Short mmCIF file of C-alpha atoms in Angstrom, two decimals:
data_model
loop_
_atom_site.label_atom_id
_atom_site.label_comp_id
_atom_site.label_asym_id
_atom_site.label_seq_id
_atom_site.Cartn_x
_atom_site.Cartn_y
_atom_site.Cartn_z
CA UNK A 1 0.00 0.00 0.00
CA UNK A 2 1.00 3.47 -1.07
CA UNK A 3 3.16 4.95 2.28
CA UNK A 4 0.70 8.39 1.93
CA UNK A 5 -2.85 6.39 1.61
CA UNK A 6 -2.32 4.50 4.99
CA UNK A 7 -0.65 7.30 6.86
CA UNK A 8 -3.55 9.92 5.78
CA UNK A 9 -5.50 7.04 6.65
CA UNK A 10 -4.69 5.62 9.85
CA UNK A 11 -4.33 9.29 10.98
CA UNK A 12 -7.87 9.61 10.01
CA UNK A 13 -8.95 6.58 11.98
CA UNK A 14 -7.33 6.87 14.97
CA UNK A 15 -8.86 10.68 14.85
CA UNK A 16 -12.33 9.45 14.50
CA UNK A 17 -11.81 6.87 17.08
CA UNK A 18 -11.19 10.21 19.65
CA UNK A 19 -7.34 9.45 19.64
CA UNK A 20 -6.09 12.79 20.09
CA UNK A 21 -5.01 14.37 16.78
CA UNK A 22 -1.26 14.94 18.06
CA UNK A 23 -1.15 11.57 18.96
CA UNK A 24 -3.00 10.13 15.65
CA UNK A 25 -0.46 12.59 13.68
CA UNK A 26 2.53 11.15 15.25
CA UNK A 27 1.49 7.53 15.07
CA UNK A 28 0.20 7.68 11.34
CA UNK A 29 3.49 9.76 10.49
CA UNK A 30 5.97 6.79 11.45
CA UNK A 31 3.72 4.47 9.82
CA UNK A 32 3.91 5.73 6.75
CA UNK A 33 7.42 6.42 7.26
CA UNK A 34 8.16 2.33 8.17
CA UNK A 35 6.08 2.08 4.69
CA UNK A 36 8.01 4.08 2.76
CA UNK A 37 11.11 2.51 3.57
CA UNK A 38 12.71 5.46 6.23
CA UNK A 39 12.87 2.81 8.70
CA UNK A 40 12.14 4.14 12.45
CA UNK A 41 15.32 6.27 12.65
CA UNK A 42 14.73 7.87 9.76
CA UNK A 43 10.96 8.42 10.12
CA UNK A 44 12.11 9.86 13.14
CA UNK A 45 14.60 12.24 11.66
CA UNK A 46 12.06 13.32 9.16
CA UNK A 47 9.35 14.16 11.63
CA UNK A 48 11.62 15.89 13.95
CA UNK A 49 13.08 18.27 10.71
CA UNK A 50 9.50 18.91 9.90
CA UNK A 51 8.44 20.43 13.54
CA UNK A 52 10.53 23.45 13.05
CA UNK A 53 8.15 24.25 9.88
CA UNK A 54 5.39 24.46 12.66
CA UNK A 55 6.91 26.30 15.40
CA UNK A 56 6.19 29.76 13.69
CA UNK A 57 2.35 29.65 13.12
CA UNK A 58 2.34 27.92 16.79
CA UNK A 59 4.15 30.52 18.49
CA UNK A 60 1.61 33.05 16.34
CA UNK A 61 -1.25 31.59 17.92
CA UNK A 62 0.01 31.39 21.47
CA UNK A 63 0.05 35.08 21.28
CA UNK A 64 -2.80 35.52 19.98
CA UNK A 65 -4.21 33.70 22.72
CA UNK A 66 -3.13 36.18 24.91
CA UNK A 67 -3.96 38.95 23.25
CA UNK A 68 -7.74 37.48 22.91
CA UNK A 69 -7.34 37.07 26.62
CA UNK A 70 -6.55 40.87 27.08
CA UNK A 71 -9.53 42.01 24.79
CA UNK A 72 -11.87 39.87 26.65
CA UNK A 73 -10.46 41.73 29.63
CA UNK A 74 -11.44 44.92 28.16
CA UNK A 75 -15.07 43.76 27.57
CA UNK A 76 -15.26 44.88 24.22
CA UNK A 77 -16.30 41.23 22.86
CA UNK A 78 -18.66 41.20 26.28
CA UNK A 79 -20.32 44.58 25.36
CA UNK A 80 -21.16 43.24 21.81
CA UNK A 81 -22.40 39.37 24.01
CA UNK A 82 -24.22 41.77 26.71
CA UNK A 83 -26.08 43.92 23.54
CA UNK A 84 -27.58 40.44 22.24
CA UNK A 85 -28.46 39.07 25.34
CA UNK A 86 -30.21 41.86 26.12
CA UNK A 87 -31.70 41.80 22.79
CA UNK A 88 -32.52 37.69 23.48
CA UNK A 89 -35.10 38.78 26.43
CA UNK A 90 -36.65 41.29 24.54
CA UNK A 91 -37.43 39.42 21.93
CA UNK A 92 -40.47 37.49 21.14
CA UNK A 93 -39.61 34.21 19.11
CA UNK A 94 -40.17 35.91 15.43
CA UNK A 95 -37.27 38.24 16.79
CA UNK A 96 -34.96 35.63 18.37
CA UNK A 97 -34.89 34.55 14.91
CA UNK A 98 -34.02 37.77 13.40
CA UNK A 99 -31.39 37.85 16.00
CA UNK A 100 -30.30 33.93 15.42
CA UNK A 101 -29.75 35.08 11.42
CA UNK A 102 -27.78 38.02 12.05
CA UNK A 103 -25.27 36.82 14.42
CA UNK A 104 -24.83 34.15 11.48
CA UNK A 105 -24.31 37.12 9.02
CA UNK A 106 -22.26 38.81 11.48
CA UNK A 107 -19.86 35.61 12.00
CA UNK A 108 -19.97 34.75 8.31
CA UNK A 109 -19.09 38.79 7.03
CA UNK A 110 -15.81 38.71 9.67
CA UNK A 111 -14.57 35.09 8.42
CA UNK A 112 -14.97 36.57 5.38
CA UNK A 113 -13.17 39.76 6.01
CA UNK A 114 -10.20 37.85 7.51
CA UNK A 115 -8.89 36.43 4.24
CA UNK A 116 -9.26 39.41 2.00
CA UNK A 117 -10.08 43.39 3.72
CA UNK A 118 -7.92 42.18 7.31
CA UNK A 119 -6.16 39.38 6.53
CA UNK A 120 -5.60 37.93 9.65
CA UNK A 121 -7.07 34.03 9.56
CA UNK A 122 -8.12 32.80 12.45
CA UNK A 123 -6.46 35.65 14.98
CA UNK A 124 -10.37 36.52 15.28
CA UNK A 125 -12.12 33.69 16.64
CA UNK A 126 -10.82 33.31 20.20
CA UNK A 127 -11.44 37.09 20.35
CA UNK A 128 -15.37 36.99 19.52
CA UNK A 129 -16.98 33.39 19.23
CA UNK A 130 -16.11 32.60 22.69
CA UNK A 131 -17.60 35.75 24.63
CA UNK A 132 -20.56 35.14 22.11
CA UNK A 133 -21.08 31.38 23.09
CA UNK A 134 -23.56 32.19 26.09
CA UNK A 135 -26.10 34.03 23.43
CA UNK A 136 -25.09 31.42 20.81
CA UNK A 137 -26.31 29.07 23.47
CA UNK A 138 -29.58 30.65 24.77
CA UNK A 139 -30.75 30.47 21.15
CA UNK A 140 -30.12 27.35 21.37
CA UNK A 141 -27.86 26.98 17.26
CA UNK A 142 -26.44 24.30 16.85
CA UNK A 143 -22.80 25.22 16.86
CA UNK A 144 -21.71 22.46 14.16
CA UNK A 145 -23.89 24.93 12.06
CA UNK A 146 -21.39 27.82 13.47
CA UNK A 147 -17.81 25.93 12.62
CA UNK A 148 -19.49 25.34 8.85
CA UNK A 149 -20.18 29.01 8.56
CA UNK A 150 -16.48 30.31 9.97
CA UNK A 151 -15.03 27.01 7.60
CA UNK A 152 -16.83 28.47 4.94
CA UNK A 153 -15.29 32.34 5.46
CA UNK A 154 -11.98 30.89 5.77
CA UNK A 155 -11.49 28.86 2.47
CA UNK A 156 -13.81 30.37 -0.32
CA UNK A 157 -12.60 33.97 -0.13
CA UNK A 158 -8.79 32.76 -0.60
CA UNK A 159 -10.18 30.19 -3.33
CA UNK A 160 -11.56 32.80 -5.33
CA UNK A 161 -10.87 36.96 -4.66
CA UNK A 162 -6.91 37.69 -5.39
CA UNK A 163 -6.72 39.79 -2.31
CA UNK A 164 -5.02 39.08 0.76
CA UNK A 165 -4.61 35.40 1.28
CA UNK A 166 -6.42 34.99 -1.87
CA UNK A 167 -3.67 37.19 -3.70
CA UNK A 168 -1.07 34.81 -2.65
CA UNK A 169 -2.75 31.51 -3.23
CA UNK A 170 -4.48 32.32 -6.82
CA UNK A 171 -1.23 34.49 -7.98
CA UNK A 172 1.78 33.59 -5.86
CA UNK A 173 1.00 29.96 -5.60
CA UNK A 174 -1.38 28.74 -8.26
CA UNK A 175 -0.32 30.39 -10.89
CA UNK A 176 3.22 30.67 -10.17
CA UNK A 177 3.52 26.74 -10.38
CA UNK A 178 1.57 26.13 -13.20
CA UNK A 179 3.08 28.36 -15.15
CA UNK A 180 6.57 26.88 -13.72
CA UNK A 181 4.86 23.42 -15.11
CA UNK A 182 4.77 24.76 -18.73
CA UNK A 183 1.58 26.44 -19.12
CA UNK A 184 1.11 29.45 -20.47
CA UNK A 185 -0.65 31.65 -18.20
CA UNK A 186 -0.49 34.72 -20.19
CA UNK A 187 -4.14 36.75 -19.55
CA UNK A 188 -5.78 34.01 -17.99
CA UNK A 189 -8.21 35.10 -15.22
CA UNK A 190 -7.29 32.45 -12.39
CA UNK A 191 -10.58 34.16 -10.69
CA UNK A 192 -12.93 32.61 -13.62
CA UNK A 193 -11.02 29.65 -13.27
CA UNK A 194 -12.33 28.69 -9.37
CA UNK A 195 -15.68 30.60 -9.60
CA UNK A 196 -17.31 27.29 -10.02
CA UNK A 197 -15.65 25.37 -7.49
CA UNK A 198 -16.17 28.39 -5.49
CA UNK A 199 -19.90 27.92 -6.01
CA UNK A 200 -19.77 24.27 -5.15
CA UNK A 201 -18.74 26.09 -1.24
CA UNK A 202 -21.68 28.25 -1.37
CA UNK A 203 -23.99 25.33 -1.64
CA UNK A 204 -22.01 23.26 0.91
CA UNK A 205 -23.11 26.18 3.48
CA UNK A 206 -26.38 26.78 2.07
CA UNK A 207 -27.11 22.92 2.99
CA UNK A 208 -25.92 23.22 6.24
CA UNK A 209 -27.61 26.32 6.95
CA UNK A 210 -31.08 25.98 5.60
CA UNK A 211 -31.06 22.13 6.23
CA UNK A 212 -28.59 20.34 8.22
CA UNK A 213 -28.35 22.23 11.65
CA UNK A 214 -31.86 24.15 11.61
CA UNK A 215 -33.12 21.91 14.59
CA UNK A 216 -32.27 23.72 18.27
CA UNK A 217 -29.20 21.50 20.23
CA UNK A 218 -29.01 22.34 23.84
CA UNK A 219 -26.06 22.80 25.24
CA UNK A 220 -25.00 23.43 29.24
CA UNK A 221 -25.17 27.11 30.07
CA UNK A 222 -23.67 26.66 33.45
CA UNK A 223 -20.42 24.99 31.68
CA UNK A 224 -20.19 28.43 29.60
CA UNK A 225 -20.15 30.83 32.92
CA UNK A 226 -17.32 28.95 34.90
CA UNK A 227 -14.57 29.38 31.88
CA UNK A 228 -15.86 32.48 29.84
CA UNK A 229 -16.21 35.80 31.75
CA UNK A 230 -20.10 36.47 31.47
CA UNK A 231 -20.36 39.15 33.60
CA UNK A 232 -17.02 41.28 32.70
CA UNK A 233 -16.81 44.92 33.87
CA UNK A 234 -15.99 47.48 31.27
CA UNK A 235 -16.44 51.50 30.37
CA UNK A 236 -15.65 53.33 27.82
CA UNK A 237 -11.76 53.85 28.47
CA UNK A 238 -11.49 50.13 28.46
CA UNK A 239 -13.59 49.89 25.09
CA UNK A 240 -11.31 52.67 23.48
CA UNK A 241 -8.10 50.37 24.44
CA UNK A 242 -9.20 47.75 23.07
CA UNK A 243 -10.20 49.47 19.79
CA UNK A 244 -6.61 51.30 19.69
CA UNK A 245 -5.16 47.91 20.34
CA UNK A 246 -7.04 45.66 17.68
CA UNK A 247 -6.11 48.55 15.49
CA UNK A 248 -2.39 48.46 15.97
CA UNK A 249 -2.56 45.06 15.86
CA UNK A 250 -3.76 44.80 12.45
CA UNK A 251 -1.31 47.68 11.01
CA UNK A 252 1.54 46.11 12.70
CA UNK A 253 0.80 42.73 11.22
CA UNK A 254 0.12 44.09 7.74
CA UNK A 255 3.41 46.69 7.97
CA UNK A 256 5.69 43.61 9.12
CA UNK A 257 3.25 40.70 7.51
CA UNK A 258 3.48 39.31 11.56
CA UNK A 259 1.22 37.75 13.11
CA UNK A 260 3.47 37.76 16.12
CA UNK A 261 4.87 41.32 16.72
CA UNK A 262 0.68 42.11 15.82
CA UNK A 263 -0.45 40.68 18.33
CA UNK A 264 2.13 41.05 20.87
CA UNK A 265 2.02 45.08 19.74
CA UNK A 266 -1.59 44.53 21.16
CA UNK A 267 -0.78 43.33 24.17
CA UNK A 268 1.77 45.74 25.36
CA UNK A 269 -1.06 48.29 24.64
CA UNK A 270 -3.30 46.87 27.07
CA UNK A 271 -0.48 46.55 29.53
CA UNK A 272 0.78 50.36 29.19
CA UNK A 273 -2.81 51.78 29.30
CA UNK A 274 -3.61 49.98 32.32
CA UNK A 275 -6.37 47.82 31.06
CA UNK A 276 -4.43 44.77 31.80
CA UNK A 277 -2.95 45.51 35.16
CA UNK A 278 0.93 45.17 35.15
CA UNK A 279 0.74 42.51 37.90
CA UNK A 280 -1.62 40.72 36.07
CA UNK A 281 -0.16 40.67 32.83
CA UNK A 282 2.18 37.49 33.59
CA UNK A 283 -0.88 35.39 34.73
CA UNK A 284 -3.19 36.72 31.51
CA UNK A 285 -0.32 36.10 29.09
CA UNK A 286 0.03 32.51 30.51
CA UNK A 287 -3.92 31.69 30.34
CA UNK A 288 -3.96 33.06 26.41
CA UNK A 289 -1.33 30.29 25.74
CA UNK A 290 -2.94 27.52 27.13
CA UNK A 291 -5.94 28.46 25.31
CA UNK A 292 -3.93 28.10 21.87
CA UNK A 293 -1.79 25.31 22.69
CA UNK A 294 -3.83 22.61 21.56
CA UNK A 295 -3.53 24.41 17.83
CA UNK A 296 -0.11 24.73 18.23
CA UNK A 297 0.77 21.31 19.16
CA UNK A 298 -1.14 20.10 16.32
CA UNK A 299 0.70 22.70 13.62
CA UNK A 300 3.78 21.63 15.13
CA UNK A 301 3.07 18.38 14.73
CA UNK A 302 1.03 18.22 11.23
CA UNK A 303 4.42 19.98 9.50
CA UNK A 304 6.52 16.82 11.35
CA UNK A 305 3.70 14.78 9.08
CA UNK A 306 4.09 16.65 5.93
CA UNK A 307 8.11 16.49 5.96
CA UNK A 308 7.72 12.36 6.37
CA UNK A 309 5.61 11.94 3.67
CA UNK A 310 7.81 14.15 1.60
CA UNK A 311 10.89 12.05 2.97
CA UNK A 312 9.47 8.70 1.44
CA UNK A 313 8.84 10.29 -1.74
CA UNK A 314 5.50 8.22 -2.11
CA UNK A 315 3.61 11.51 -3.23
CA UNK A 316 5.01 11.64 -6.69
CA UNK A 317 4.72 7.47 -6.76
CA UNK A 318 0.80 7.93 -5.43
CA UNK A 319 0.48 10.58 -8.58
CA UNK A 320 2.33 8.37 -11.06
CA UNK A 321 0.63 5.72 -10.13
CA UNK A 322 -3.00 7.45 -10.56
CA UNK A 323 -1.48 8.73 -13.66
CA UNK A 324 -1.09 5.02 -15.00
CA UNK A 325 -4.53 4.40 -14.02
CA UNK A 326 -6.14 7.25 -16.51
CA UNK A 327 -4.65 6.49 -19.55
CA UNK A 328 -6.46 8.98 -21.89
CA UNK A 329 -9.75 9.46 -20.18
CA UNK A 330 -10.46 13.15 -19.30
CA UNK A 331 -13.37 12.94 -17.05
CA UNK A 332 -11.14 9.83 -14.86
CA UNK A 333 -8.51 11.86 -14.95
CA UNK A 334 -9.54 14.78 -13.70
CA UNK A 335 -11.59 12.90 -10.48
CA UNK A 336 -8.08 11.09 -9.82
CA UNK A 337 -6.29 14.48 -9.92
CA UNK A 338 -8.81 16.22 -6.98
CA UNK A 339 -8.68 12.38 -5.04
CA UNK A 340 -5.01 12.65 -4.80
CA UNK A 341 -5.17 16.53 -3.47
CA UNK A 342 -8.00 15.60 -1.25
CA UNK A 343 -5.98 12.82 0.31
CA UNK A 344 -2.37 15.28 0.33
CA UNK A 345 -3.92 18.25 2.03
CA UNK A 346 -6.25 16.04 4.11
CA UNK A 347 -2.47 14.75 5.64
CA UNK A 348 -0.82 17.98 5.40
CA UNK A 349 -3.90 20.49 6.51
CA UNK A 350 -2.85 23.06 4.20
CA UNK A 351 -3.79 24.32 0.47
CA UNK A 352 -0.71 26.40 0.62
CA UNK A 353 1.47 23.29 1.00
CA UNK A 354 -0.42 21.01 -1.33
CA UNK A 355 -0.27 23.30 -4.79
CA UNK A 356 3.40 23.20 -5.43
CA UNK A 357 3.82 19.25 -4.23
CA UNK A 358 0.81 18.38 -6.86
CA UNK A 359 1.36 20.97 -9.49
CA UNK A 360 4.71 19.24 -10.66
CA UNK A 361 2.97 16.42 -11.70
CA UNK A 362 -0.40 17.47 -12.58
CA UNK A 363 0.54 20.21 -14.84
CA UNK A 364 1.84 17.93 -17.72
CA UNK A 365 -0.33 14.89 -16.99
CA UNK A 366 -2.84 17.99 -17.98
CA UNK A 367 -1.87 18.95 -20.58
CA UNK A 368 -1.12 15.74 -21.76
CA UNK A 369 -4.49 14.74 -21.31
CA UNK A 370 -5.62 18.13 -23.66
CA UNK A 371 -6.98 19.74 -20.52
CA UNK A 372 -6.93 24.34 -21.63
CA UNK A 373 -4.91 26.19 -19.55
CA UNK A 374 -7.92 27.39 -17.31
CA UNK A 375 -8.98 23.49 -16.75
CA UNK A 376 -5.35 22.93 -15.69
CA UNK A 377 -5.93 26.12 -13.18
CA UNK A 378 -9.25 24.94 -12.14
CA UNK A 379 -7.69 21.19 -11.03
CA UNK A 380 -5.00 22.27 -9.58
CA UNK A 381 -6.39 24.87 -7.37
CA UNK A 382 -9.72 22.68 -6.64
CA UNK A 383 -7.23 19.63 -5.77
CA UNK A 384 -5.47 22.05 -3.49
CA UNK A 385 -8.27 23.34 -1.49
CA UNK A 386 -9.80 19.87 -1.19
CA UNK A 387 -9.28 19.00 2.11
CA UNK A 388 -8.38 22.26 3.91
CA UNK A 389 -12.19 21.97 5.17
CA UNK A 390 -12.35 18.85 7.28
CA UNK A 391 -8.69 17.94 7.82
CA UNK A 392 -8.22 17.40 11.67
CA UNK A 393 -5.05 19.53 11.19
CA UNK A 394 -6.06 22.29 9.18
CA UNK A 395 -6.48 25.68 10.96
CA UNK A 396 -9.78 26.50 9.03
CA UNK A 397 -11.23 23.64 11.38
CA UNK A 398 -9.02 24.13 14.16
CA UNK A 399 -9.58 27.59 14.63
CA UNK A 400 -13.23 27.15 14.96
CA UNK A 401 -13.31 24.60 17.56
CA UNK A 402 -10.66 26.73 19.39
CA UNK A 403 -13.86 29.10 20.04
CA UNK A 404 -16.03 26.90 19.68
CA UNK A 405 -14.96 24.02 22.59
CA UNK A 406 -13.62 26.79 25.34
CA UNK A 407 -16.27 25.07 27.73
CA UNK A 408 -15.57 21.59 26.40
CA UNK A 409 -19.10 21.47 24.80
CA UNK A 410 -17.57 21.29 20.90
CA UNK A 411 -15.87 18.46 19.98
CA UNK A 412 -13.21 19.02 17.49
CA UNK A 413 -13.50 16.42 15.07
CA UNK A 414 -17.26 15.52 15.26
CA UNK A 415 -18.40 18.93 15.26
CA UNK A 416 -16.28 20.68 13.31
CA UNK A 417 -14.13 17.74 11.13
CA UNK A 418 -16.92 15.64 9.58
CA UNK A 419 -19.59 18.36 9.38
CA UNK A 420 -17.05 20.73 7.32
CA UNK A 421 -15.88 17.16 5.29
CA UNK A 422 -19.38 16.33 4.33
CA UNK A 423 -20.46 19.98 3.16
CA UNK A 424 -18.17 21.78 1.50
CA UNK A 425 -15.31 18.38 0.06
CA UNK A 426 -17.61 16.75 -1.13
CA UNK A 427 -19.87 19.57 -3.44
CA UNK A 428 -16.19 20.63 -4.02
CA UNK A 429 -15.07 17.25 -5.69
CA UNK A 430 -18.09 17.49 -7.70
CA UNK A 431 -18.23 21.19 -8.93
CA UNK A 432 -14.45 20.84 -9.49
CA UNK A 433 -14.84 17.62 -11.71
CA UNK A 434 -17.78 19.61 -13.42
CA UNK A 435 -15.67 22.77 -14.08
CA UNK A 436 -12.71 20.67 -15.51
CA UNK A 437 -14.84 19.22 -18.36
CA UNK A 438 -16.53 22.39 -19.20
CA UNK A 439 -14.55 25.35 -19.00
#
């Protein structure tokens, strides 16, 4: 068996079984290193040279745990909770509704936002979901229905709008490679190439809105008050910290492209303005870790993954050998081409990653195969994003469940793995194979 099939899968396994994903990661990395022919040591050596690939994005997130821990000192995030909830016993159940709808909206417009107008991923869901979770929860939504909807805002954006992330994936990535593959990318509009996978998304959520999670799940309010601050004290000093600090946050990040100094610029804001009390600051700093860790163990240990299925070399034999299996056959070809990215970035957990290991082979077998240029975009970038939604070790499901699980209510693959999986890879497999063949 291919080293890459059974490490993806027994990863996957041991993930649905509730094995931790660190532990599944680490235990279906040297299994598919043993496979490959690495041999322990070497698996070893592999994983260990990948974990430094990690240790960025994990040290990005442990600050901006803290500096979500900060903000919720301020009470800004409360203010916005305390303005619904007041709302919530005002209303009559026609305007619970209304408010149900438009904290969706609200949720799915700043997901959104965080690819292309503030590009700043996931930084913003420890900083509002979780001081929203008491409202969330006394209107009773489902929060699998919540993790689709942030999913959703942090894939299609980058999938389709060149701006921000989506600059760098469409142009910087996608492009780049296939044109490095022999393609000649000269006026092609990479946008027109992913607008119908893109659409394939916007189903995926409209399923799981207007269908799948509609019914009211009940969850434990009393579990929500003894780890998130309902009741947080704040004025209008405090609120115009916090907005100065999210501010130079943001400018930072975008000035130094850090998430890092950003968010550590934040923090030293709250700290000099007195918001965050100087003797405090330690003990804050050290609860916004912890709340990241478990997303920065499992980046750490997702780029020790990728680097040992790179090490066996069993990507380019998995691609070759779906290559074999095509022959001349567009319409198997292309569904072989999106199965092998769905399986890569399901291992890896990133679309980033996955474009330039599958573009060297996929661009000629392509064009080989007499798909245009714009198919070759459109297969290449759909085979890519397949699998960033419901990969246990992709950040566009682990940052959810970071806001979403605070009071241990959300479990991260159940919730926020399968549901993502079921709506948005699988519509994408199909509008991807149907956008191959036609455009």
């Amino acid at each position: 068996m291919n080293a890459v099939v059974a490490a993806v899968g027994i990863m996957l396994i041991l993930s649905l079984c509730r094995v931790h994903v660190v532990v599944a990661l680490i235990v279906g990395a040297l299994a598919g290193g043993l496979l490959g022919g690495l041999g322990i040591e070497g698996s070893l050596a592999a994983f260990n040279k990948g974990l430094g690939g990690g240790a960025t994005v994990a040290l990005s997130y442990a600050l901006l745990g803290a500096f979500a821990v900060a903000i919720a000192k301020s009470g800004l995030a409360h203010a916005l909770a305390d303005k619904a909830l007041a709302m919530v016993g005002k209303q009559d159940a026609k305007g619970a509704g209304l408010l149900k709808w438009l904290l969706i909206a609200l949720l799915l417009v700043v997901a959104i936002s965080s690819q292309n107008i503030l590009p700043i991923h996931i930084a913003f869901i420890p900083l509002l979901v979780p001081p929203l979770l008491y409202v969330l929860s006394k209107l009773q939504l489902d929060r699998r229905l919540i993790a689709c909807v942030l999913t959703f805002g942090l894939i299609t954006p980058y999938m389709f709008l060149p701006v921000g992330f989506g600059g760098i994936f469409l142009n910087d990535i996608l492009l780049a490679n296939v044109a490095s593959g022999g393609v000649d990318t000269t006026g092609l509009d990479v946008t027109k190439a992913m607008a119908i996978p893109a659409l394939g998304m916007l189903c995926g959520l409209l399923v799981a809105v207007l269908f799948s999670y509609r019914k009211k799940r009940v969850y434990d309010l009393s579990k929500i008050e003894q780890v998130e601050r309902v009741d947080v004290a704040y004025n209008p000093l405090s609120l115009l910290v916090a907005g100065v600090a999210i501010g130079a946050a943001f400018v930072v990040q975008l000035w130094l492209d850090s998430m890092i100094i950003g968010a550590l610029a934040g923090f030293i804001i709250f700290s000099v303005s007195g918001v965050v009390r100087w003797k405090e600051a330690d003990g804050l700093f050290t609860e916004g870790m912890k709340m990241m860790a478990m997303i920065g163990f499992i980046m750490i240990a997702a780029a020790g993954f990728a680097e040992v299925m790179k090490a066996t070399g069993e990507v380019k034999t998995l691609v070759d050998s779906a290559a074999e299996l095509i022959g001349h056959d567009k319409a198997l070809g292309a569904l072989l081409m999106l199965l092998v990215g769905l399986l890569v970035t399901m291992g890896i957990g990133s679309s980033f990653s996955t474009v330039p290991i599958i573009a060297a082979i996929f661009v000629p077998l392509g064009m080989q195969l007499g798909f245009s240029p714009l198919a070759i975009l459109c297969i290449v970038g759909t085979a890519g994003a397949l699998g960033d939604a419901g990969s246990p070790a992709s950040d566009s499901t682990l940052g959810p469940t970071s806001g979403l699980n605070v009071d241990g209510q959300h479990n991260h693959i159940w919730d926020s793995v399968v549901p993502t999986f079921l709506h948005y890879n699988l519509p994408l497999l199909v509008f991807g194979w149907a956008a191959a063949m036609v455009i």
